Amino acid sequence: MPQRSVVRPQLTRESVLQAALQLADRDGLEALTMRALAEQLGVEAMSIYYHLPNKDAILDGLVEVVFAEIEQEVGGFAPPPSTDASNWAPALRERILGARRVLLRHPWLPNVMNARGASGPNAMRHVDGVVGIMRAGGMSHDLIHHSLHAIGSRMYGYVQELSDDGATPAPVELEQLAALAPHLAAMLAEVVHDDPDSTLGWCDDQTEFEFGLDLLLEGLERRRAAQPT
Amino acid sequence: MPQRSVVRPQLTRESVLQAALQLADRDGLEALTMRALAEQLGVEAMSIYYHLPNKDAILDGLVEVVFAEIEQEVGGFAPPPSTDASNWAPALRERILGARRVLLRHPWLPNVMNARGASGPNAMRHVDGVVGIMRAGGMSHDLIHHSLHAIGSRMYGYVQELSDDGATPAPVELEQLAALAPHLAAMLAEVVHDDPDSTLGWCDDQTEFEFGLDLLLEGLERRRAAQPT
DNA sequence: ACCTGAACACCGTTCAAGT
DNA sequence: ACCTGAACACCGTTCAAGT
């Protein structure tokens, strides 16, 4: 007699992730243990493993769930149709502030991304939208690439890097990516093509660091010179 | 007969931190456990607790050890004597790149700072030097304050924020800080004074986020407009 | 197919005990 | 003063077993 299925709906991947999200939002990331999560679900800890292979899979799933929420918040990842050279920056600004509004609801997520990365389809499509906005603004793929590094910590609410893991994608993977994130795939194809040496990690971290740093220093010097004396 | 004191020098706070640094550099942060650290020292795990109260104290100690290394690398935290409005930006650039060179030798440290903060005396004096450079360049305390937020992730090799914990320092603490980090203390005194509402967390995170974001967007727009067509 | 219980190999840490 | 050993309360996870 499946009486208990009346009081406790059904354990699924989705219900586990939903409960994990609530638990982390309420009590923080360190409170998200398999045992605490099971208790919240009214189930034994080991039951979770039937629906998700391990805790890392839960964390990866949470990142994707939140990026789905970001997609809602910004009205879809596609660049606004009217984006051009005159308004790409405000469009990107809105996109990034929208992502930030969501991340402020889940302040523990940047730490998860920092530890586990954010390379699921939703996260990829988010980046794709940002690339699309810059592309519509008339930026070269090379400049877009540098820009992604420069704004990375802002995009993800202060996290490490975009993807040091993002070692050179094999051509096959790049084809798969193109279906999901065409702007991003086009950028990668061009950047990798232009610099074929960079087979292990296609980004020169030092160059990217200095690019972003100089952007900030230039802006600060302008602010300084504009100060009332 | 203290024979073993010949083969194993003496356990001290410093030798524990030195071994912890080596262990983290070699095997990563997740390999730094009390038991593994004890083994590296040729001692039982519990012996460490005689010299340091707990693991958090070890992590805090490591942050300070690395900031001492940064002090060496940049030739002292004091601003170069010749710093003025014409060269403050290159001076700050060198300071930040020097810190980065050290952090690249200890790539696990940003994660420690992210989790534990960096509020020891050496870390404070590092920030003090940065404030001093900007001050010598003729920036107002208010602009310096915004600037610190904007370059925070670069200063610390991509970490969260400067100090959300840095809630309003009590006047007494501020006096103590002045002895260690006079430029920083002067800035805090002025900024807190100007905005007395901000008794809980003297920074408007949203404002600081947008300040840094706009700095980047402006710079990127200039780069875009300068592209060859 | 879905869930459970006992057990294992780890953590950081307390506490009483050794020398 | 300095170090040890056993034990505790946690982790994530394996594996055989239940229904």
CSV table of C-alpha atoms (C1' of nucleotides) in Angstrom, one decimal:
chain,number,residue,atom,x,y,z
A,1,MET,CA,0.0,0.0,0.0
A,2,PRO,CA,1.8,3.2,-1.1
A,3,GLN,CA,0.4,5.3,1.7
A,4,ARG,CA,3.6,7.3,2.2
A,5,SER,CA,3.5,8.4,-1.4
A,6,VAL,CA,0.6,10.5,-0.4
A,7,VAL,CA,2.4,12.4,2.3
A,8,ARG,CA,5.7,12.6,0.4
A,9,PRO,CA,5.2,13.2,-3.3
A,10,GLN,CA,8.1,11.5,-5.1
A,11,LEU,CA,11.8,11.9,-5.0
A,12,THR,CA,13.1,13.2,-8.3
A,13,ARG,CA,16.3,15.0,-9.5
A,14,GLU,CA,14.2,18.2,-9.6
A,15,SER,CA,12.8,17.9,-6.2
A,16,VAL,CA,16.2,17.2,-4.7
A,17,LEU,CA,17.7,20.3,-6.4
A,18,GLN,CA,14.8,22.4,-5.3
A,19,ALA,CA,15.2,21.3,-1.7
A,20,ALA,CA,19.0,21.9,-2.0
A,21,LEU,CA,18.4,25.4,-3.3
A,22,GLN,CA,16.1,26.2,-0.4
A,23,LEU,CA,18.4,24.7,2.2
A,24,ALA,CA,21.4,26.7,0.9
A,25,ASP,CA,19.4,29.9,0.7
A,26,ARG,CA,18.1,29.5,4.2
A,27,ASP,CA,21.1,28.1,6.1
A,28,GLY,CA,24.1,28.7,3.8
A,29,LEU,CA,26.3,26.4,1.8
A,30,GLU,CA,28.0,24.7,4.7
A,31,ALA,CA,24.6,23.5,5.9
A,32,LEU,CA,24.0,21.7,2.6
A,33,THR,CA,25.0,18.2,3.6
A,34,MET,CA,23.6,15.0,2.2
A,35,ARG,CA,22.1,14.1,5.6
A,36,ALA,CA,20.5,17.5,6.1
A,37,LEU,CA,19.2,17.5,2.6
A,38,ALA,CA,17.7,14.1,3.1
A,39,GLU,CA,16.0,15.2,6.3
A,40,GLN,CA,14.5,18.2,4.5
A,41,LEU,CA,13.1,15.8,2.0
A,42,GLY,CA,11.8,13.4,4.6
A,43,VAL,CA,14.0,10.6,3.3
A,44,GLU,CA,17.2,8.7,4.2
A,45,ALA,CA,20.5,10.2,3.0
A,46,MET,CA,21.2,7.3,0.7
A,47,SER,CA,18.0,7.7,-1.2
A,48,ILE,CA,19.3,10.8,-2.9
A,49,TYR,CA,22.0,8.7,-4.6
A,50,TYR,CA,19.4,7.0,-6.6
A,51,HIS,CA,18.5,10.2,-8.4
A,52,LEU,CA,21.9,12.0,-8.5
A,53,PRO,CA,25.3,10.3,-8.6
A,54,ASN,CA,27.0,12.4,-5.9
A,55,LYS,CA,27.2,15.8,-4.2
A,56,ASP,CA,29.2,17.4,-7.0
A,57,ALA,CA,26.3,16.6,-9.3
A,58,ILE,CA,24.0,18.4,-6.9
A,59,LEU,CA,26.2,21.5,-6.9
A,60,ASP,CA,26.5,21.5,-10.7
A,61,GLY,CA,22.7,21.1,-10.9
A,62,LEU,CA,22.3,24.1,-8.6
A,63,VAL,CA,24.4,26.3,-10.8
A,64,GLU,CA,22.2,25.4,-13.8
A,65,VAL,CA,19.0,26.0,-11.8
A,66,VAL,CA,20.2,29.5,-10.9
A,67,PHE,CA,21.2,30.3,-14.4
A,68,ALA,CA,17.7,29.4,-15.5
A,69,GLU,CA,16.5,31.9,-13.0
A,70,ILE,CA,18.9,34.5,-14.5
A,71,GLU,CA,17.4,33.7,-17.9
A,72,GLN,CA,14.0,34.5,-16.5
A,73,GLU,CA,15.2,37.7,-14.8
A,74,VAL,CA,16.8,39.2,-18.0
A,75,GLY,CA,13.9,38.1,-20.3
A,76,GLY,CA,15.9,35.5,-22.1
A,77,PHE,CA,19.6,35.3,-23.0
A,78,ALA,CA,19.2,36.5,-26.6
A,79,PRO,CA,20.6,40.0,-27.2
A,80,PRO,CA,17.9,42.7,-27.5
A,81,PRO,CA,17.0,42.9,-31.2
A,82,SER,CA,17.8,46.7,-31.3
A,83,THR,CA,21.4,46.3,-30.0
A,84,ASP,CA,23.9,48.2,-32.0
A,85,ALA,CA,27.1,50.2,-31.6
A,86,SER,CA,25.3,53.0,-29.9
A,87,ASN,CA,23.7,51.0,-27.1
A,88,TRP,CA,25.6,47.8,-26.6
A,89,ALA,CA,27.1,49.0,-23.3
A,90,PRO,CA,23.8,49.9,-21.6
A,91,ALA,CA,22.4,46.6,-22.8
A,92,LEU,CA,25.3,44.7,-21.3
A,93,ARG,CA,25.1,46.7,-18.2
A,94,GLU,CA,21.4,45.7,-17.8
A,95,ARG,CA,22.3,42.1,-18.5
A,96,ILE,CA,25.0,42.0,-15.8
A,97,LEU,CA,22.9,43.9,-13.2
A,98,GLY,CA,20.1,41.4,-13.9
A,99,ALA,CA,22.4,38.5,-13.2
A,100,ARG,CA,23.6,40.2,-10.1
A,101,ARG,CA,20.0,40.6,-8.8
A,102,VAL,CA,19.6,36.9,-9.0
A,103,LEU,CA,23.0,36.1,-7.5
A,104,LEU,CA,22.1,38.3,-4.5
A,105,ARG,CA,19.3,35.9,-3.8
A,106,HIS,CA,21.7,33.1,-3.7
A,107,PRO,CA,24.9,34.6,-2.3
A,108,TRP,CA,26.5,31.2,-1.8
A,109,LEU,CA,26.5,30.4,-5.5
A,110,PRO,CA,29.7,32.3,-6.5
A,111,ASN,CA,31.6,30.0,-4.1
A,112,VAL,CA,30.1,27.0,-5.8
A,113,MET,CA,31.0,28.3,-9.2
A,114,ASN,CA,34.5,29.2,-7.9
A,115,ALA,CA,35.0,25.6,-6.8
A,116,ARG,CA,33.1,23.7,-9.6
A,117,GLY,CA,33.0,26.1,-12.5
A,118,ALA,CA,29.9,27.0,-14.5
A,119,SER,CA,30.0,25.0,-17.8
A,120,GLY,CA,26.5,23.7,-18.0
A,121,PRO,CA,24.3,24.6,-21.0
A,122,ASN,CA,22.5,27.5,-19.2
A,123,ALA,CA,25.7,29.1,-18.0
A,124,MET,CA,27.1,28.7,-21.6
A,125,ARG,CA,24.0,30.3,-23.0
A,126,HIS,CA,24.4,33.2,-20.6
A,127,VAL,CA,27.9,33.8,-21.8
A,128,ASP,CA,26.6,33.4,-25.4
A,129,GLY,CA,24.1,36.2,-24.8
A,130,VAL,CA,26.9,38.5,-23.5
A,131,VAL,CA,29.0,37.7,-26.6
A,132,GLY,CA,26.0,38.3,-28.8
A,133,ILE,CA,25.5,41.8,-27.2
A,134,MET,CA,29.1,42.8,-27.8
A,135,ARG,CA,29.0,41.4,-31.3
A,136,ALA,CA,25.9,43.4,-32.1
A,137,GLY,CA,27.8,46.4,-30.8
A,138,GLY,CA,30.5,45.8,-33.4
A,139,MET,CA,33.3,44.4,-31.4
A,140,SER,CA,35.8,42.0,-32.9
A,141,HIS,CA,36.0,38.5,-31.5
A,142,ASP,CA,39.4,39.2,-30.2
A,143,LEU,CA,38.2,42.3,-28.2
A,144,ILE,CA,35.2,40.4,-27.0
A,145,HIS,CA,37.5,37.6,-25.7
A,146,HIS,CA,39.5,40.1,-23.7
A,147,SER,CA,36.4,41.8,-22.5
A,148,LEU,CA,35.0,38.5,-21.2
A,149,HIS,CA,38.0,38.1,-19.0
A,150,ALA,CA,37.8,41.7,-17.9
A,151,ILE,CA,34.2,41.6,-16.8
A,152,GLY,CA,34.3,37.9,-15.7
A,153,SER,CA,34.3,38.7,-12.0
A,154,ARG,CA,31.4,41.1,-12.4
A,155,MET,CA,29.4,38.6,-14.5
A,156,TYR,CA,29.6,36.0,-11.9
A,157,GLY,CA,29.5,38.1,-8.8
A,158,TYR,CA,33.1,38.0,-8.0
A,159,VAL,CA,34.5,34.7,-8.9
A,160,GLN,CA,37.8,33.4,-10.1
A,161,GLU,CA,38.2,33.2,-13.8
A,162,LEU,CA,35.9,32.4,-16.7
A,163,SER,CA,37.4,29.0,-17.4
A,164,ASP,CA,41.0,28.1,-16.9
A,165,ASP,CA,39.6,24.7,-17.3
A,166,GLY,CA,38.3,25.9,-20.7
A,167,ALA,CA,41.3,24.4,-22.4
A,168,THR,CA,41.1,24.3,-26.2
A,169,PRO,CA,37.8,22.8,-27.2
A,170,ALA,CA,38.2,20.0,-29.7
A,171,PRO,CA,36.6,20.8,-33.1
A,172,VAL,CA,33.9,18.2,-32.4
A,173,GLU,CA,33.0,19.8,-29.1
A,174,LEU,CA,33.0,23.1,-30.8
A,175,GLU,CA,30.3,21.9,-33.2
A,176,GLN,CA,28.2,20.7,-30.4
A,177,LEU,CA,28.7,24.1,-28.6
A,178,ALA,CA,27.6,25.9,-31.8
A,179,ALA,CA,24.1,24.5,-31.5
A,180,LEU,CA,23.8,25.8,-28.0
A,181,ALA,CA,25.9,28.9,-28.0
A,182,PRO,CA,26.6,30.1,-31.6
A,183,HIS,CA,28.1,33.5,-30.7
A,184,LEU,CA,30.4,31.9,-28.2
A,185,ALA,CA,31.4,29.1,-30.5
A,186,ALA,CA,32.2,31.6,-33.3
A,187,MET,CA,34.4,33.6,-31.0
A,188,LEU,CA,36.2,30.5,-29.8
A,189,ALA,CA,36.7,29.2,-33.3
A,190,GLU,CA,38.3,32.5,-34.4
A,191,VAL,CA,40.5,33.1,-31.3
A,192,VAL,CA,41.8,29.5,-31.3
A,193,HIS,CA,42.5,29.7,-35.0
A,194,ASP,CA,44.4,32.9,-34.7
A,195,ASP,CA,46.7,31.5,-32.0
A,196,PRO,CA,47.4,27.8,-32.8
A,197,ASP,CA,50.3,27.6,-30.3
A,198,SER,CA,47.9,28.0,-27.4
A,199,THR,CA,46.9,24.3,-27.3
A,200,LEU,CA,47.1,24.2,-23.5
A,201,GLY,CA,44.8,26.9,-22.3
A,202,TRP,CA,44.2,29.4,-25.1
A,203,CYS,CA,44.4,32.4,-22.9
A,204,ASP,CA,47.5,34.2,-21.7
A,205,ASP,CA,46.4,34.8,-18.2
A,206,GLN,CA,49.0,37.6,-17.7
A,207,THR,CA,47.9,39.4,-20.8
A,208,GLU,CA,44.2,39.2,-19.7
A,209,PHE,CA,45.0,40.3,-16.2
A,210,GLU,CA,46.9,43.4,-17.4
A,211,PHE,CA,44.1,44.2,-19.9
A,212,GLY,CA,41.5,44.3,-17.2
A,213,LEU,CA,43.8,46.1,-14.8
A,214,ASP,CA,44.7,48.8,-17.3
A,215,LEU,CA,41.1,49.3,-18.2
A,216,LEU,CA,40.5,50.1,-14.5
A,217,LEU,CA,43.6,52.3,-14.0
A,218,GLU,CA,42.7,54.4,-17.1
A,219,GLY,CA,39.2,55.0,-15.8
A,220,LEU,CA,40.4,55.8,-12.3
A,221,GLU,CA,43.0,58.3,-13.7
A,222,ARG,CA,40.2,60.0,-15.6
A,223,ARG,CA,38.1,60.2,-12.5
A,224,ARG,CA,41.0,61.6,-10.6
A,225,ALA,CA,41.8,64.3,-13.1
A,226,ALA,CA,38.1,65.3,-13.1
A,227,GLN,CA,38.1,65.8,-9.3
A,228,PRO,CA,37.2,69.3,-8.1
A,229,THR,CA,40.3,70.9,-6.8
B,1,MET,CA,67.3,11.9,26.9
B,2,PRO,CA,66.1,14.4,24.3
B,3,GLN,CA,67.5,12.4,21.4
B,4,ARG,CA,64.5,13.1,19.2
B,5,SER,CA,65.1,16.8,19.5
B,6,VAL,CA,68.1,16.2,17.4
B,7,VAL,CA,66.3,14.6,14.5
B,8,ARG,CA,63.3,16.9,14.8
B,9,PRO,CA,64.2,20.6,15.7
B,10,GLN,CA,61.3,21.9,17.7
B,11,LEU,CA,57.7,22.5,16.9
B,12,THR,CA,56.8,26.2,16.8
B,13,ARG,CA,54.0,28.3,15.4
B,14,GLU,CA,56.5,29.3,12.6
B,15,SER,CA,57.6,25.8,11.7
B,16,VAL,CA,54.0,24.7,11.5
B,17,LEU,CA,53.0,27.6,9.2
B,18,GLN,CA,56.1,26.9,7.1
B,19,ALA,CA,55.2,23.3,6.7
B,20,ALA,CA,51.6,24.2,5.9
B,21,LEU,CA,52.7,26.6,3.2
B,22,GLN,CA,54.9,23.9,1.6
B,23,LEU,CA,52.1,21.3,1.8
B,24,ALA,CA,49.5,23.6,0.2
B,25,ASP,CA,52.0,24.7,-2.5
B,26,ARG,CA,52.8,21.1,-3.3
B,27,ASP,CA,49.5,19.3,-3.0
B,28,GLY,CA,46.9,21.9,-2.9
B,29,LEU,CA,44.6,23.3,-0.2
B,30,GLU,CA,42.4,20.2,0.1
B,31,ALA,CA,45.6,18.2,1.0
B,32,LEU,CA,46.2,20.5,3.9
B,33,THR,CA,44.6,18.5,6.8
B,34,MET,CA,45.7,18.5,10.4
B,35,ARG,CA,46.8,14.9,10.1
B,36,ALA,CA,48.8,15.4,6.8
B,37,LEU,CA,50.4,18.5,8.3
B,38,ALA,CA,51.4,16.6,11.4
B,39,GLU,CA,52.9,13.8,9.3
B,40,GLN,CA,55.0,16.3,7.3
B,41,LEU,CA,56.3,17.6,10.6
B,42,GLY,CA,57.0,14.1,12.0
B,43,VAL,CA,54.6,14.6,14.8
B,44,GLU,CA,51.1,13.6,16.0
B,45,ALA,CA,48.2,15.6,14.8
B,46,MET,CA,47.2,16.8,18.2
B,47,SER,CA,50.7,18.3,18.9
B,48,ILE,CA,49.9,21.1,16.5
B,49,TYR,CA,47.1,22.3,18.8
B,50,TYR,CA,49.7,23.2,21.4
B,51,HIS,CA,51.1,25.9,19.1
B,52,LEU,CA,48.0,27.0,17.2
B,53,PRO,CA,44.4,27.0,18.6
B,54,ASN,CA,42.8,25.4,15.5
B,55,LYS,CA,42.9,25.1,11.7
B,56,ASP,CA,41.4,28.5,11.1
B,57,ALA,CA,44.4,30.0,12.9
B,58,ILE,CA,46.7,28.2,10.5
B,59,LEU,CA,44.8,29.5,7.5
B,60,ASP,CA,44.9,33.1,8.9
B,61,GLY,CA,48.6,32.6,9.6
B,62,LEU,CA,49.2,31.5,6.0
B,63,VAL,CA,47.6,34.6,4.7
B,64,GLU,CA,49.9,36.8,6.8
B,65,VAL,CA,52.9,34.8,5.8
B,66,VAL,CA,52.1,35.3,2.1
B,67,PHE,CA,51.5,39.0,2.6
B,68,ALA,CA,55.0,39.2,4.2
B,69,GLU,CA,56.3,37.6,1.0
B,70,ILE,CA,54.5,40.3,-1.0
B,71,GLU,CA,56.1,43.0,1.1
B,72,GLN,CA,59.5,41.6,0.1
B,73,GLU,CA,58.5,41.3,-3.5
B,74,VAL,CA,57.4,44.9,-3.9
B,75,GLY,CA,60.3,46.3,-1.8
B,76,GLY,CA,58.2,47.4,1.1
B,77,PHE,CA,54.6,48.6,1.3
B,78,ALA,CA,55.4,52.3,1.6
B,79,PRO,CA,54.6,54.2,-1.6
B,80,PRO,CA,57.6,55.1,-3.7
B,81,PRO,CA,58.8,58.6,-2.5
B,82,SER,CA,58.5,60.1,-5.9
B,83,THR,CA,54.9,59.2,-6.4
B,84,ASP,CA,52.8,62.1,-7.6
B,85,ALA,CA,49.8,62.8,-9.9
B,86,SER,CA,51.9,62.0,-13.0
B,87,ASN,CA,52.9,58.5,-12.0
B,88,TRP,CA,50.6,57.1,-9.4
B,89,ALA,CA,49.0,54.8,-11.9
B,90,PRO,CA,52.2,53.0,-13.1
B,91,ALA,CA,53.2,52.8,-9.4
B,92,LEU,CA,50.0,51.1,-8.5
B,93,ARG,CA,50.2,48.9,-11.5
B,94,GLU,CA,53.7,47.7,-10.4
B,95,ARG,CA,52.4,47.1,-6.9
B,96,ILE,CA,49.5,45.0,-8.0
B,97,LEU,CA,51.6,43.0,-10.5
B,98,GLY,CA,54.1,42.3,-7.8
B,99,ALA,CA,51.4,41.0,-5.5
B,100,ARG,CA,50.2,38.9,-8.4
B,101,ARG,CA,53.6,37.4,-8.9
B,102,VAL,CA,53.6,36.2,-5.3
B,103,LEU,CA,50.0,34.9,-5.5
B,104,LEU,CA,50.8,32.9,-8.6
B,105,ARG,CA,53.3,31.0,-6.4
B,106,HIS,CA,50.5,30.2,-4.0
B,107,PRO,CA,47.4,29.9,-6.2
B,108,TRP,CA,45.3,28.3,-3.4
B,109,LEU,CA,45.6,31.5,-1.3
B,110,PRO,CA,42.8,33.5,-2.9
B,111,ASN,CA,40.4,30.7,-1.9
B,112,VAL,CA,41.6,31.0,1.7
B,113,MET,CA,41.2,34.8,1.6
B,114,ASN,CA,37.8,34.3,0.1
B,115,ALA,CA,36.7,32.1,2.9
B,116,ARG,CA,38.5,33.7,5.8
B,117,GLY,CA,39.2,37.3,4.8
B,118,ALA,CA,42.5,39.0,5.0
B,119,SER,CA,42.5,41.3,7.9
B,120,GLY,CA,45.8,40.7,9.6
B,121,PRO,CA,48.4,43.4,10.0
B,122,ASN,CA,50.4,42.5,6.9
B,123,ALA,CA,47.3,42.5,4.7
B,124,MET,CA,46.2,45.8,6.2
B,125,ARG,CA,49.6,47.3,5.5
B,126,HIS,CA,49.4,46.2,1.9
B,127,VAL,CA,46.1,48.0,1.5
B,128,ASP,CA,47.6,50.9,3.3
B,129,GLY,CA,50.3,51.1,0.8
B,130,VAL,CA,47.8,51.1,-2.1
B,131,VAL,CA,45.9,53.9,-0.4
B,132,GLY,CA,49.1,55.8,0.1
B,133,ILE,CA,50.0,55.5,-3.6
B,134,MET,CA,46.6,56.9,-4.6
B,135,ARG,CA,46.8,59.6,-2.0
B,136,ALA,CA,50.2,60.7,-3.3
B,137,GLY,CA,48.6,60.8,-6.7
B,138,GLY,CA,46.1,63.4,-5.4
B,139,MET,CA,42.9,61.3,-5.2
B,140,SER,CA,40.3,62.2,-2.6
B,141,HIS,CA,39.5,59.7,0.1
B,142,ASP,CA,36.1,59.1,-1.4
B,143,LEU,CA,37.5,58.3,-4.8
B,144,ILE,CA,40.2,56.1,-3.2
B,145,HIS,CA,37.5,54.2,-1.4
B,146,HIS,CA,35.6,53.5,-4.6
B,147,SER,CA,38.8,52.6,-6.3
B,148,LEU,CA,39.7,50.0,-3.7
B,149,HIS,CA,36.4,48.3,-4.3
B,150,ALA,CA,36.9,48.4,-8.1
B,151,ILE,CA,40.4,46.9,-8.1
B,152,GLY,CA,39.7,44.6,-5.1
B,153,SER,CA,39.5,41.4,-7.2
B,154,ARG,CA,42.8,42.4,-9.0
B,155,MET,CA,44.6,43.2,-5.8
B,156,TYR,CA,43.8,39.8,-4.3
B,157,GLY,CA,44.0,37.7,-7.4
B,158,TYR,CA,40.2,37.4,-8.0
B,159,VAL,CA,38.5,37.2,-4.7
B,160,GLN,CA,35.2,38.3,-3.3
B,161,GLU,CA,35.1,41.7,-1.7
B,162,LEU,CA,37.5,43.8,0.2
B,163,SER,CA,35.7,43.4,3.5
B,164,ASP,CA,32.0,43.0,3.9
B,165,ASP,CA,33.1,42.0,7.3
B,166,GLY,CA,34.8,45.4,7.5
B,167,ALA,CA,31.8,46.8,9.3
B,168,THR,CA,32.2,50.2,10.8
B,169,PRO,CA,35.4,50.2,12.9
B,170,ALA,CA,34.8,51.6,16.3
B,171,PRO,CA,36.8,54.8,17.0
B,172,VAL,CA,39.1,52.9,19.4
B,173,GLU,CA,39.9,50.3,16.8
B,174,LEU,CA,40.5,53.1,14.3
B,175,GLU,CA,43.1,54.5,16.6
B,176,GLN,CA,44.9,51.2,16.8
B,177,LEU,CA,44.6,50.9,13.0
B,178,ALA,CA,46.2,54.3,12.6
B,179,ALA,CA,49.5,53.1,14.1
B,180,LEU,CA,49.6,50.2,11.6
B,181,ALA,CA,48.0,51.7,8.5
B,182,PRO,CA,47.7,55.4,8.7
B,183,HIS,CA,46.6,56.1,5.1
B,184,LEU,CA,43.9,53.5,5.4
B,185,ALA,CA,42.8,54.8,8.8
B,186,ALA,CA,42.6,58.3,7.5
B,187,MET,CA,40.4,57.2,4.6
B,188,LEU,CA,38.1,55.2,6.8
B,189,ALA,CA,37.7,58.1,9.3
B,190,GLU,CA,36.7,60.4,6.5
B,191,VAL,CA,34.4,58.1,4.7
B,192,VAL,CA,32.6,56.9,7.8
B,193,HIS,CA,32.3,60.5,9.0
B,194,ASP,CA,30.7,61.6,5.7
B,195,ASP,CA,28.1,58.9,5.9
B,196,PRO,CA,27.0,58.3,9.5
B,197,ASP,CA,23.9,56.3,8.5
B,198,SER,CA,26.1,53.5,7.4
B,199,THR,CA,26.6,52.0,10.8
B,200,LEU,CA,26.2,48.5,9.5
B,201,GLY,CA,28.6,48.0,6.6
B,202,TRP,CA,29.7,51.4,5.5
B,203,CYS,CA,29.7,50.5,1.8
B,204,ASP,CA,26.8,50.5,-0.5
B,205,ASP,CA,27.6,47.3,-2.4
B,206,GLN,CA,25.3,48.2,-5.3
B,207,THR,CA,27.0,51.5,-5.8
B,208,GLU,CA,30.4,50.0,-5.6
B,209,PHE,CA,29.5,47.3,-8.0
B,210,GLU,CA,28.2,49.8,-10.5
B,211,PHE,CA,31.2,52.1,-10.1
B,212,GLY,CA,33.5,49.2,-11.1
B,213,LEU,CA,31.3,48.0,-13.8
B,214,ASP,CA,31.0,51.4,-15.5
B,215,LEU,CA,34.7,51.9,-15.3
B,216,LEU,CA,35.1,48.7,-17.3
B,217,LEU,CA,32.3,49.4,-19.8
B,218,GLU,CA,33.6,52.9,-20.5
B,219,GLY,CA,37.1,51.5,-21.2
B,220,LEU,CA,35.7,48.8,-23.4
B,221,GLU,CA,33.6,51.2,-25.4
B,222,ARG,CA,36.8,53.3,-26.0
B,223,ARG,CA,38.6,50.2,-27.2
B,224,ARG,CA,35.7,49.3,-29.5
B,225,ALA,CA,35.5,52.7,-31.0
B,226,ALA,CA,39.3,52.5,-31.6
B,227,GLN,CA,39.1,49.3,-33.5
B,228,PRO,CA,40.2,49.2,-37.1
B,229,THR,CA,37.3,49.0,-39.4
C,1,DA,C1',12.2,0.7,-9.6
C,2,DC,C1',13.0,3.0,-5.6
C,3,DC,C1',14.5,3.4,-0.9
C,4,DT,C1',17.1,1.8,3.4
C,5,DG,C1',20.8,0.5,7.1
C,6,DA,C1',25.2,-0.7,8.4
C,7,DA,C1',29.7,0.3,7.5
C,8,DC,C1',34.1,2.7,5.8
C,9,DA,C1',37.4,6.1,5.3
C,10,DC,C1',37.9,10.4,6.1
C,11,DC,C1',37.5,15.3,8.7
C,12,DG,C1',38.4,18.8,12.9
C,13,DT,C1',38.6,18.8,17.7
C,14,DT,C1',38.0,17.6,23.1
C,15,DC,C1',39.9,15.7,26.9
C,16,DA,C1',42.6,13.1,30.0
C,17,DA,C1',46.9,11.4,30.1
C,18,DG,C1',51.7,10.8,29.5
C,19,DT,C1',56.9,12.6,29.8
D,1,DA,C1',56.3,22.8,28.9
D,2,DC,C1',55.4,20.0,25.3
D,3,DC,C1',53.5,16.0,23.1
D,4,DT,C1',50.4,11.7,22.7
D,5,DG,C1',46.3,8.4,22.3
D,6,DA,C1',41.7,7.3,22.4
D,7,DA,C1',37.4,9.0,21.5
D,8,DC,C1',33.5,12.1,19.5
D,9,DA,C1',30.7,14.2,16.2
D,10,DC,C1',30.7,15.0,11.9
D,11,DC,C1',31.5,14.3,6.5
D,12,DG,C1',30.6,11.8,1.5
D,13,DT,C1',30.1,7.4,-0.1
D,14,DT,C1',30.0,1.9,-1.0
D,15,DC,C1',27.6,-2.0,-0.9
D,16,DA,C1',24.3,-5.5,0.2
D,17,DA,C1',19.8,-5.7,1.3
D,18,DG,C1',15.0,-4.7,1.6
D,19,DT,C1',10.1,-3.7,-0.6
